[in-house]
mmCIF file of C-alpha atoms in Angstrom:
data_model
loop_
_atom_site.group_PDB
_atom_site.id
_atom_site.type_symbol
_atom_site.label_atom_id
_atom_site.label_comp_id
_atom_site.label_asym_id
_atom_site.label_seq_id
_atom_site.Cartn_x
_atom_site.Cartn_y
_atom_site.Cartn_z
ATOM 1 C CA UNK W 1 0.000 0.000 0.000
ATOM 2 C CA UNK W 2 1.313 3.503 -0.803
ATOM 3 C CA UNK W 3 0.641 6.796 0.927
ATOM 4 C CA UNK W 4 -2.038 8.780 -0.868
ATOM 5 C CA UNK W 5 -2.889 12.430 -0.638
ATOM 6 C CA UNK W 6 -6.562 13.153 -0.389
ATOM 7 C CA UNK W 7 -6.273 16.939 -0.281
ATOM 8 C CA UNK W 8 -6.991 19.071 -3.324
ATOM 9 C CA UNK W 9 -4.404 21.479 -4.697
ATOM 10 C CA UNK W 10 -6.306 24.624 -3.873
ATOM 11 C CA UNK W 11 -9.755 25.009 -2.521
ATOM 12 C CA UNK W 12 -12.102 27.868 -1.924
ATOM 13 C CA UNK W 13 -15.089 26.463 -0.156
ATOM 14 C CA UNK W 14 -18.034 27.446 1.938
ATOM 15 C CA UNK W 15 -17.967 26.249 5.520
ATOM 16 C CA UNK W 16 -21.304 25.963 7.243
ATOM 17 C CA UNK W 17 -21.784 24.976 10.868
ATOM 18 C CA UNK W 18 -25.013 24.900 12.834
ATOM 19 C CA UNK W 19 -25.404 23.955 16.467
ATOM 20 C CA UNK W 20 -28.864 24.199 17.970
ATOM 21 C CA UNK W 21 -29.696 24.213 21.648
ATOM 22 C CA UNK W 22 -27.605 22.591 24.363
ATOM 23 C CA UNK W 23 -24.258 24.275 23.591
ATOM 24 C CA UNK W 24 -25.425 27.782 24.331
ATOM 25 C CA UNK W 25 -26.933 26.755 27.609
ATOM 26 C CA UNK W 26 -23.490 26.364 29.090
ATOM 27 C CA UNK W 27 -22.271 29.829 28.026
ATOM 28 C CA UNK W 28 -21.053 31.950 30.921
ATOM 29 C CA UNK W 29 -20.849 29.001 33.326
ATOM 30 C CA UNK W 30 -17.528 28.609 35.144
ATOM 31 C CA UNK W 31 -16.809 24.843 35.323
ATOM 32 C CA UNK W 32 -14.893 25.407 38.573
ATOM 33 C CA UNK W 33 -18.219 26.239 40.244
ATOM 34 C CA UNK W 34 -19.288 22.618 39.723
ATOM 35 C CA UNK W 35 -15.991 21.016 40.785
ATOM 36 C CA UNK W 36 -16.165 17.837 42.874
ATOM 37 C CA UNK W 37 -13.336 18.834 45.246
ATOM 38 C CA UNK W 38 -12.565 22.300 46.615
ATOM 39 C CA UNK W 39 -9.629 23.504 48.727
ATOM 40 C CA UNK W 40 -9.615 27.277 49.018
ATOM 41 C CA UNK W 41 -8.771 28.784 45.600
ATOM 42 C CA UNK W 42 -8.091 25.316 44.146
ATOM 43 C CA UNK W 43 -10.792 23.047 42.732
ATOM 44 C CA UNK W 44 -10.617 19.860 40.717
ATOM 45 C CA UNK W 45 -12.757 17.139 39.226
ATOM 46 C CA UNK W 46 -11.543 13.608 38.389
ATOM 47 C CA UNK W 47 -13.295 11.661 35.657
ATOM 48 C CA UNK W 48 -13.189 8.305 33.892
ATOM 49 C CA UNK W 49 -14.537 7.519 30.451
ATOM 50 C CA UNK W 50 -14.499 4.444 28.193
ATOM 51 C CA UNK W 51 -14.953 5.683 24.590
ATOM 52 C CA UNK W 52 -14.674 2.203 23.072
ATOM 53 C CA UNK W 53 -14.976 -1.373 24.316
ATOM 54 C CA UNK W 54 -15.440 -4.525 22.240
ATOM 55 C CA UNK W 55 -14.136 -6.317 19.157
ATOM 56 C CA UNK W 56 -12.350 -4.591 16.281
ATOM 57 C CA UNK W 57 -12.909 -6.767 13.209
ATOM 58 C CA UNK W 58 -9.992 -5.277 11.250
ATOM 59 C CA UNK W 59 -7.126 -4.226 13.520
ATOM 60 C CA UNK W 60 -4.660 -3.443 10.723
ATOM 61 C CA UNK W 61 -7.104 -2.177 8.070
ATOM 62 C CA UNK W 62 -6.294 -5.105 5.798
ATOM 63 C CA UNK W 63 -8.151 -5.641 2.533
ATOM 64 C CA UNK W 64 -7.664 -9.435 2.695
ATOM 65 C CA UNK W 65 -7.882 -11.794 5.668
ATOM 66 C CA UNK W 66 -8.480 -9.043 8.245
ATOM 67 C CA UNK W 67 -7.391 -9.828 11.793
ATOM 68 C CA UNK W 68 -9.652 -9.106 14.755
ATOM 69 C CA UNK W 69 -9.034 -8.527 18.423
ATOM 70 C CA UNK W 70 -10.719 -7.430 21.641
ATOM 71 C CA UNK W 71 -9.910 -3.771 22.363
ATOM 72 C CA UNK W 72 -10.680 -1.212 25.035
ATOM 73 C CA UNK W 73 -10.000 2.486 25.355
ATOM 74 C CA UNK W 74 -9.965 3.800 28.937
ATOM 75 C CA UNK W 75 -9.445 7.503 29.672
ATOM 76 C CA UNK W 76 -8.900 8.739 33.253
ATOM 77 C CA UNK W 77 -8.565 12.516 33.547
ATOM 78 C CA UNK W 78 -8.329 15.344 36.064
ATOM 79 C CA UNK W 79 -9.474 18.934 35.487
ATOM 80 C CA UNK W 80 -8.177 21.507 37.959
ATOM 81 C CA UNK W 81 -8.859 25.226 38.377
ATOM 82 C CA UNK W 82 -6.956 27.831 40.416
ATOM 83 C CA UNK W 83 -8.291 31.312 41.131
ATOM 84 C CA UNK W 84 -5.982 33.965 42.620
ATOM 85 C CA UNK W 85 -7.515 37.406 42.360
ATOM 86 C CA UNK W 86 -7.621 38.310 38.675
ATOM 87 C CA UNK W 87 -5.628 35.241 37.692
ATOM 88 C CA UNK W 88 -7.305 32.077 36.392
ATOM 89 C CA UNK W 89 -5.293 28.902 35.731
ATOM 90 C CA UNK W 90 -6.781 25.712 34.282
ATOM 91 C CA UNK W 91 -4.973 22.385 34.041
ATOM 92 C CA UNK W 92 -6.197 19.213 32.331
ATOM 93 C CA UNK W 93 -4.290 15.945 32.609
ATOM 94 C CA UNK W 94 -5.583 12.955 30.651
ATOM 95 C CA UNK W 95 -4.296 9.437 30.108
ATOM 96 C CA UNK W 96 -5.519 7.225 27.299
ATOM 97 C CA UNK W 97 -4.991 3.494 27.727
ATOM 98 C CA UNK W 98 -5.342 1.601 24.442
ATOM 99 C CA UNK W 99 -5.619 -2.126 25.174
ATOM 100 C CA UNK W 100 -5.450 -4.993 22.662
ATOM 101 C CA UNK W 101 -5.739 -8.503 24.100
ATOM 102 C CA UNK W 102 -3.896 -10.394 21.344
ATOM 103 C CA UNK W 103 -1.800 -7.863 19.445
ATOM 104 C CA UNK W 104 0.368 -6.391 22.197
ATOM 105 C CA UNK W 105 2.349 -4.306 19.694
ATOM 106 C CA UNK W 106 -0.707 -2.072 19.242
ATOM 107 C CA UNK W 107 -1.105 -1.260 22.937
ATOM 108 C CA UNK W 108 -0.373 2.281 24.029
ATOM 109 C CA UNK W 109 -0.476 4.628 26.999
ATOM 110 C CA UNK W 110 -1.085 8.116 25.646
ATOM 111 C CA UNK W 111 -0.996 11.259 27.723
ATOM 112 C CA UNK W 112 -2.045 14.847 27.264
ATOM 113 C CA UNK W 113 -1.385 17.842 29.549
ATOM 114 C CA UNK W 114 -2.905 21.252 28.902
ATOM 115 C CA UNK W 115 -2.219 24.397 30.963
ATOM 116 C CA UNK W 116 -4.227 27.544 30.311
ATOM 117 C CA UNK W 117 -3.929 30.885 32.076
ATOM 118 C CA UNK W 118 -5.653 34.242 31.839
ATOM 119 C CA UNK W 119 -5.653 37.512 33.767
ATOM 120 C CA UNK W 120 -8.906 39.493 33.833
ATOM 121 C CA UNK W 121 -8.737 43.293 33.747
ATOM 122 C CA UNK W 122 -11.450 45.835 33.061
ATOM 123 C CA UNK W 123 -9.996 46.619 29.621
ATOM 124 C CA UNK W 124 -9.312 43.030 28.586
ATOM 125 C CA UNK W 125 -7.834 39.627 29.363
ATOM 126 C CA UNK W 126 -4.369 38.422 28.306
ATOM 127 C CA UNK W 127 -4.365 34.633 27.947
ATOM 128 C CA UNK W 128 -1.982 31.811 27.050
ATOM 129 C CA UNK W 129 -2.153 28.034 26.657
ATOM 130 C CA UNK W 130 0.310 25.167 26.212
ATOM 131 C CA UNK W 131 -0.342 21.477 25.549
ATOM 132 C CA UNK W 132 2.070 18.556 25.732
ATOM 133 C CA UNK W 133 0.737 15.559 23.824
ATOM 134 C CA UNK W 134 2.228 12.107 23.302
ATOM 135 C CA UNK W 135 0.191 9.492 21.458
ATOM 136 C CA UNK W 136 0.663 6.203 19.673
ATOM 137 C CA UNK W 137 -1.994 6.104 17.009
ATOM 138 C CA UNK W 138 -2.659 6.429 13.302
ATOM 139 C CA UNK W 139 -1.744 9.882 12.042
ATOM 140 C CA UNK W 140 -4.879 9.939 9.881
ATOM 141 C CA UNK W 141 -7.121 7.680 7.801
ATOM 142 C CA UNK W 142 -4.509 7.392 5.024
ATOM 143 C CA UNK W 143 -1.816 5.791 7.214
ATOM 144 C CA UNK W 144 -2.357 2.381 8.822
ATOM 145 C CA UNK W 145 0.741 2.429 11.048
ATOM 146 C CA UNK W 146 0.238 3.304 14.708
ATOM 147 C CA UNK W 147 3.198 5.601 15.354
ATOM 148 C CA UNK W 148 4.348 7.569 18.384
ATOM 149 C CA UNK W 149 3.607 11.254 17.817
ATOM 150 C CA UNK W 150 4.648 14.198 19.988
ATOM 151 C CA UNK W 151 2.913 17.541 19.651
ATOM 152 C CA UNK W 152 3.330 20.864 21.481
ATOM 153 C CA UNK W 153 0.572 23.322 20.514
ATOM 154 C CA UNK W 154 0.844 26.731 22.204
ATOM 155 C CA UNK W 155 -1.106 29.982 21.967
ATOM 156 C CA UNK W 156 -1.061 33.496 23.392
ATOM 157 C CA UNK W 157 -3.315 36.466 22.911
ATOM 158 C CA UNK W 158 -5.384 39.301 24.341
ATOM 159 C CA UNK W 159 -9.155 39.653 24.520
ATOM 160 C CA UNK W 160 -9.973 43.377 24.477
ATOM 161 C CA UNK W 161 -13.262 44.694 25.900
ATOM 162 C CA UNK W 162 -14.255 47.753 23.856
ATOM 163 C CA UNK W 163 -17.256 49.044 25.739
ATOM 164 C CA UNK W 164 -20.211 46.930 26.768
ATOM 165 C CA UNK W 165 -21.008 45.525 23.338
ATOM 166 C CA UNK W 166 -17.735 44.875 21.497
ATOM 167 C CA UNK W 167 -14.926 42.368 22.182
ATOM 168 C CA UNK W 168 -11.826 41.882 20.030
ATOM 169 C CA UNK W 169 -9.682 38.782 20.530
ATOM 170 C CA UNK W 170 -6.211 38.620 18.946
ATOM 171 C CA UNK W 171 -4.239 35.374 19.180
ATOM 172 C CA UNK W 172 -1.064 33.765 17.841
ATOM 173 C CA UNK W 173 -0.563 29.987 17.777
ATOM 174 C CA UNK W 174 2.318 27.599 17.141
ATOM 175 C CA UNK W 175 2.735 23.839 17.047
ATOM 176 C CA UNK W 176 5.506 21.309 16.461
ATOM 177 C CA UNK W 177 4.573 17.764 15.420
ATOM 178 C CA UNK W 178 7.255 15.071 15.541
ATOM 179 C CA UNK W 179 6.979 11.359 14.714
ATOM 180 C CA UNK W 180 9.141 8.657 16.236
ATOM 181 C CA UNK W 181 12.212 8.244 14.026
ATOM 182 C CA UNK W 182 11.751 4.457 13.858
ATOM 183 C CA UNK W 183 8.180 4.622 12.533
ATOM 184 C CA UNK W 184 7.589 3.995 8.859
ATOM 185 C CA UNK W 185 4.762 3.345 6.423
ATOM 186 C CA UNK W 186 5.853 1.043 3.660
ATOM 187 C CA UNK W 187 9.286 2.344 2.692
ATOM 188 C CA UNK W 188 8.553 5.870 3.880
ATOM 189 C CA UNK W 189 9.891 7.276 7.155
ATOM 190 C CA UNK W 190 6.995 9.058 8.857
ATOM 191 C CA UNK W 191 9.393 11.424 10.616
ATOM 192 C CA UNK W 192 11.018 12.504 7.349
ATOM 193 C CA UNK W 193 7.689 12.863 5.562
ATOM 194 C CA UNK W 194 5.428 14.369 8.218
ATOM 195 C CA UNK W 195 7.433 16.211 10.918
ATOM 196 C CA UNK W 196 6.318 19.819 10.664
ATOM 197 C CA UNK W 197 5.812 23.192 12.320
ATOM 198 C CA UNK W 198 2.768 25.402 12.073
ATOM 199 C CA UNK W 199 2.206 29.052 12.917
ATOM 200 C CA UNK W 200 -1.117 30.796 13.018
ATOM 201 C CA UNK W 201 -2.676 34.185 13.619
ATOM 202 C CA UNK W 202 -6.323 34.906 14.149
ATOM 203 C CA UNK W 203 -8.544 37.760 15.137
ATOM 204 C CA UNK W 204 -12.161 37.669 16.253
ATOM 205 C CA UNK W 205 -14.558 40.569 16.756
ATOM 206 C CA UNK W 206 -17.838 40.029 18.617
ATOM 207 C CA UNK W 207 -20.667 42.548 18.739
ATOM 208 C CA UNK W 208 -23.601 42.080 21.131
ATOM 209 C CA UNK W 209 -26.546 43.416 19.155
ATOM 210 C CA UNK W 210 -28.944 42.557 21.979
ATOM 211 C CA UNK W 211 -28.318 40.663 25.245
ATOM 212 C CA UNK W 212 -29.205 37.277 23.685
ATOM 213 C CA UNK W 213 -27.777 37.957 20.178
ATOM 214 C CA UNK W 214 -24.094 38.303 19.259
ATOM 215 C CA UNK W 215 -22.601 38.781 15.803
ATOM 216 C CA UNK W 216 -19.013 37.695 15.172
ATOM 217 C CA UNK W 217 -16.321 37.727 12.501
ATOM 218 C CA UNK W 218 -13.204 35.550 12.678
ATOM 219 C CA UNK W 219 -10.211 35.830 10.342
ATOM 220 C CA UNK W 220 -7.452 33.216 10.649
ATOM 221 C CA UNK W 221 -4.242 32.515 8.756
ATOM 222 C CA UNK W 222 -2.116 29.394 9.261
ATOM 223 C CA UNK W 223 1.242 28.445 7.776
ATOM 224 C CA UNK W 224 2.431 24.836 7.767
ATOM 225 C CA UNK W 225 6.087 24.088 7.054
ATOM 226 C CA UNK W 226 7.548 20.581 6.976
ATOM 227 C CA UNK W 227 10.915 19.887 8.619
ATOM 228 C CA UNK W 228 12.446 18.676 5.355
ATOM 229 C CA UNK W 229 11.712 21.087 2.462
ATOM 230 C CA UNK W 230 8.505 19.743 0.999
ATOM 231 C CA UNK W 231 5.959 20.641 -1.693
ATOM 232 C CA UNK W 232 3.331 19.984 1.009
ATOM 233 C CA UNK W 233 4.117 23.319 2.706
ATOM 234 C CA UNK W 234 0.932 25.369 2.658
ATOM 235 C CA UNK W 235 -0.925 28.458 3.798
ATOM 236 C CA UNK W 236 -4.590 28.419 4.836
ATOM 237 C CA UNK W 237 -6.821 31.479 5.173
ATOM 238 C CA UNK W 238 -10.292 31.429 6.763
ATOM 239 C CA UNK W 239 -12.924 34.165 7.031
ATOM 240 C CA UNK W 240 -15.921 33.115 9.120
ATOM 241 C CA UNK W 241 -18.825 35.405 10.103
ATOM 242 C CA UNK W 242 -21.386 34.047 12.534
ATOM 243 C CA UNK W 243 -24.270 34.661 14.878
ATOM 244 C CA UNK W 244 -24.792 33.257 18.380
ATOM 245 C CA UNK W 245 -28.083 33.108 20.261
ATOM 246 C CA UNK W 246 -27.833 32.600 24.012
ATOM 247 C CA UNK W 247 -29.944 30.254 26.115
ATOM 248 C CA UNK W 248 -32.248 33.174 26.961
ATOM 249 C CA UNK W 249 -33.381 33.452 23.332
ATOM 250 C CA UNK W 250 -36.374 31.621 21.885
ATOM 251 C CA UNK W 251 -33.951 29.690 19.649
ATOM 252 C CA UNK W 252 -30.446 29.098 21.015
ATOM 253 C CA UNK W 253 -27.285 28.006 19.244
ATOM 254 C CA UNK W 254 -24.605 29.167 16.802
ATOM 255 C CA UNK W 255 -24.551 29.623 13.035
ATOM 256 C CA UNK W 256 -21.321 30.168 11.076
ATOM 257 C CA UNK W 257 -20.890 30.511 7.304
ATOM 258 C CA UNK W 258 -17.380 31.097 6.002
ATOM 259 C CA UNK W 259 -14.810 31.150 3.224
ATOM 260 C CA UNK W 260 -11.612 29.062 3.098
ATOM 261 C CA UNK W 261 -8.568 29.287 0.839
ATOM 262 C CA UNK W 262 -5.909 26.531 0.824
ATOM 263 C CA UNK W 263 -2.678 27.429 -0.989
ATOM 264 C CA UNK W 264 0.064 24.741 -1.141
ATOM 265 C CA UNK W 265 3.570 25.528 -2.359
ATOM 266 C CA UNK W 266 3.158 22.871 -5.085
ATOM 267 C CA UNK W 267 -0.479 22.262 -6.107
ATOM 268 C CA UNK W 268 0.491 19.146 -8.090
ATOM 269 C CA UNK W 269 1.428 17.409 -4.836
ATOM 270 C CA UNK W 270 -2.190 17.410 -3.647
ATOM 271 C CA UNK W 271 -3.590 16.389 -7.019
ATOM 272 C CA UNK W 272 -1.534 13.171 -7.087
#
């Protein structure tokens, strides 16, 4: 099997997203207020989830003679919140145990740690976030190999409050994705082919037309550069206006309709 590229060379498309009820009901709710454990300014909530449990009838995505196995995915996690005056710090630690009864080579213990901080002032709120992620899984649907991947997404920005009705949020993001040097797909080294860095910039303006109705406009630009010079390097631009209706409205939810432009350094690469 060979690696295939399913992306188009350049795309300008319409993105439409609609979420009705439920999501807006939680707007404005501080999750720390519902924490299970509280100790002064510190609060935390442990949790345990089992996203999957049962038999996988095709462990290795084989076209012929597929092999099956009993699998389970168990995810313990802890969410913690710290409030010190104007400062808010949130930490999420999650483990992901991937169990295979017969094929031990596919087992994995993945972990993810995210730290987010913000400082609330009258004029605005500076904020920053960092995530440390280590997983052993398929990179995407095109690649059957379960490889160890390390990722370090970070972000920093400022949310300005311009009067009672207008907020402007400016943010810069960065990420480094690295595959284990021993992982390969066919004769291709995943590290050589897919290690990459990304940088992004986005701005969002929100205008509260009425207490339950908010209009928004988000503009985002992202650059993706592979570690080894590659025709897959690309730049993505998104422009997404939207409207949000709070839980107090007769109809609650979010509607976003946007424009996307995908510009690779070599369009022929994504047409192959």
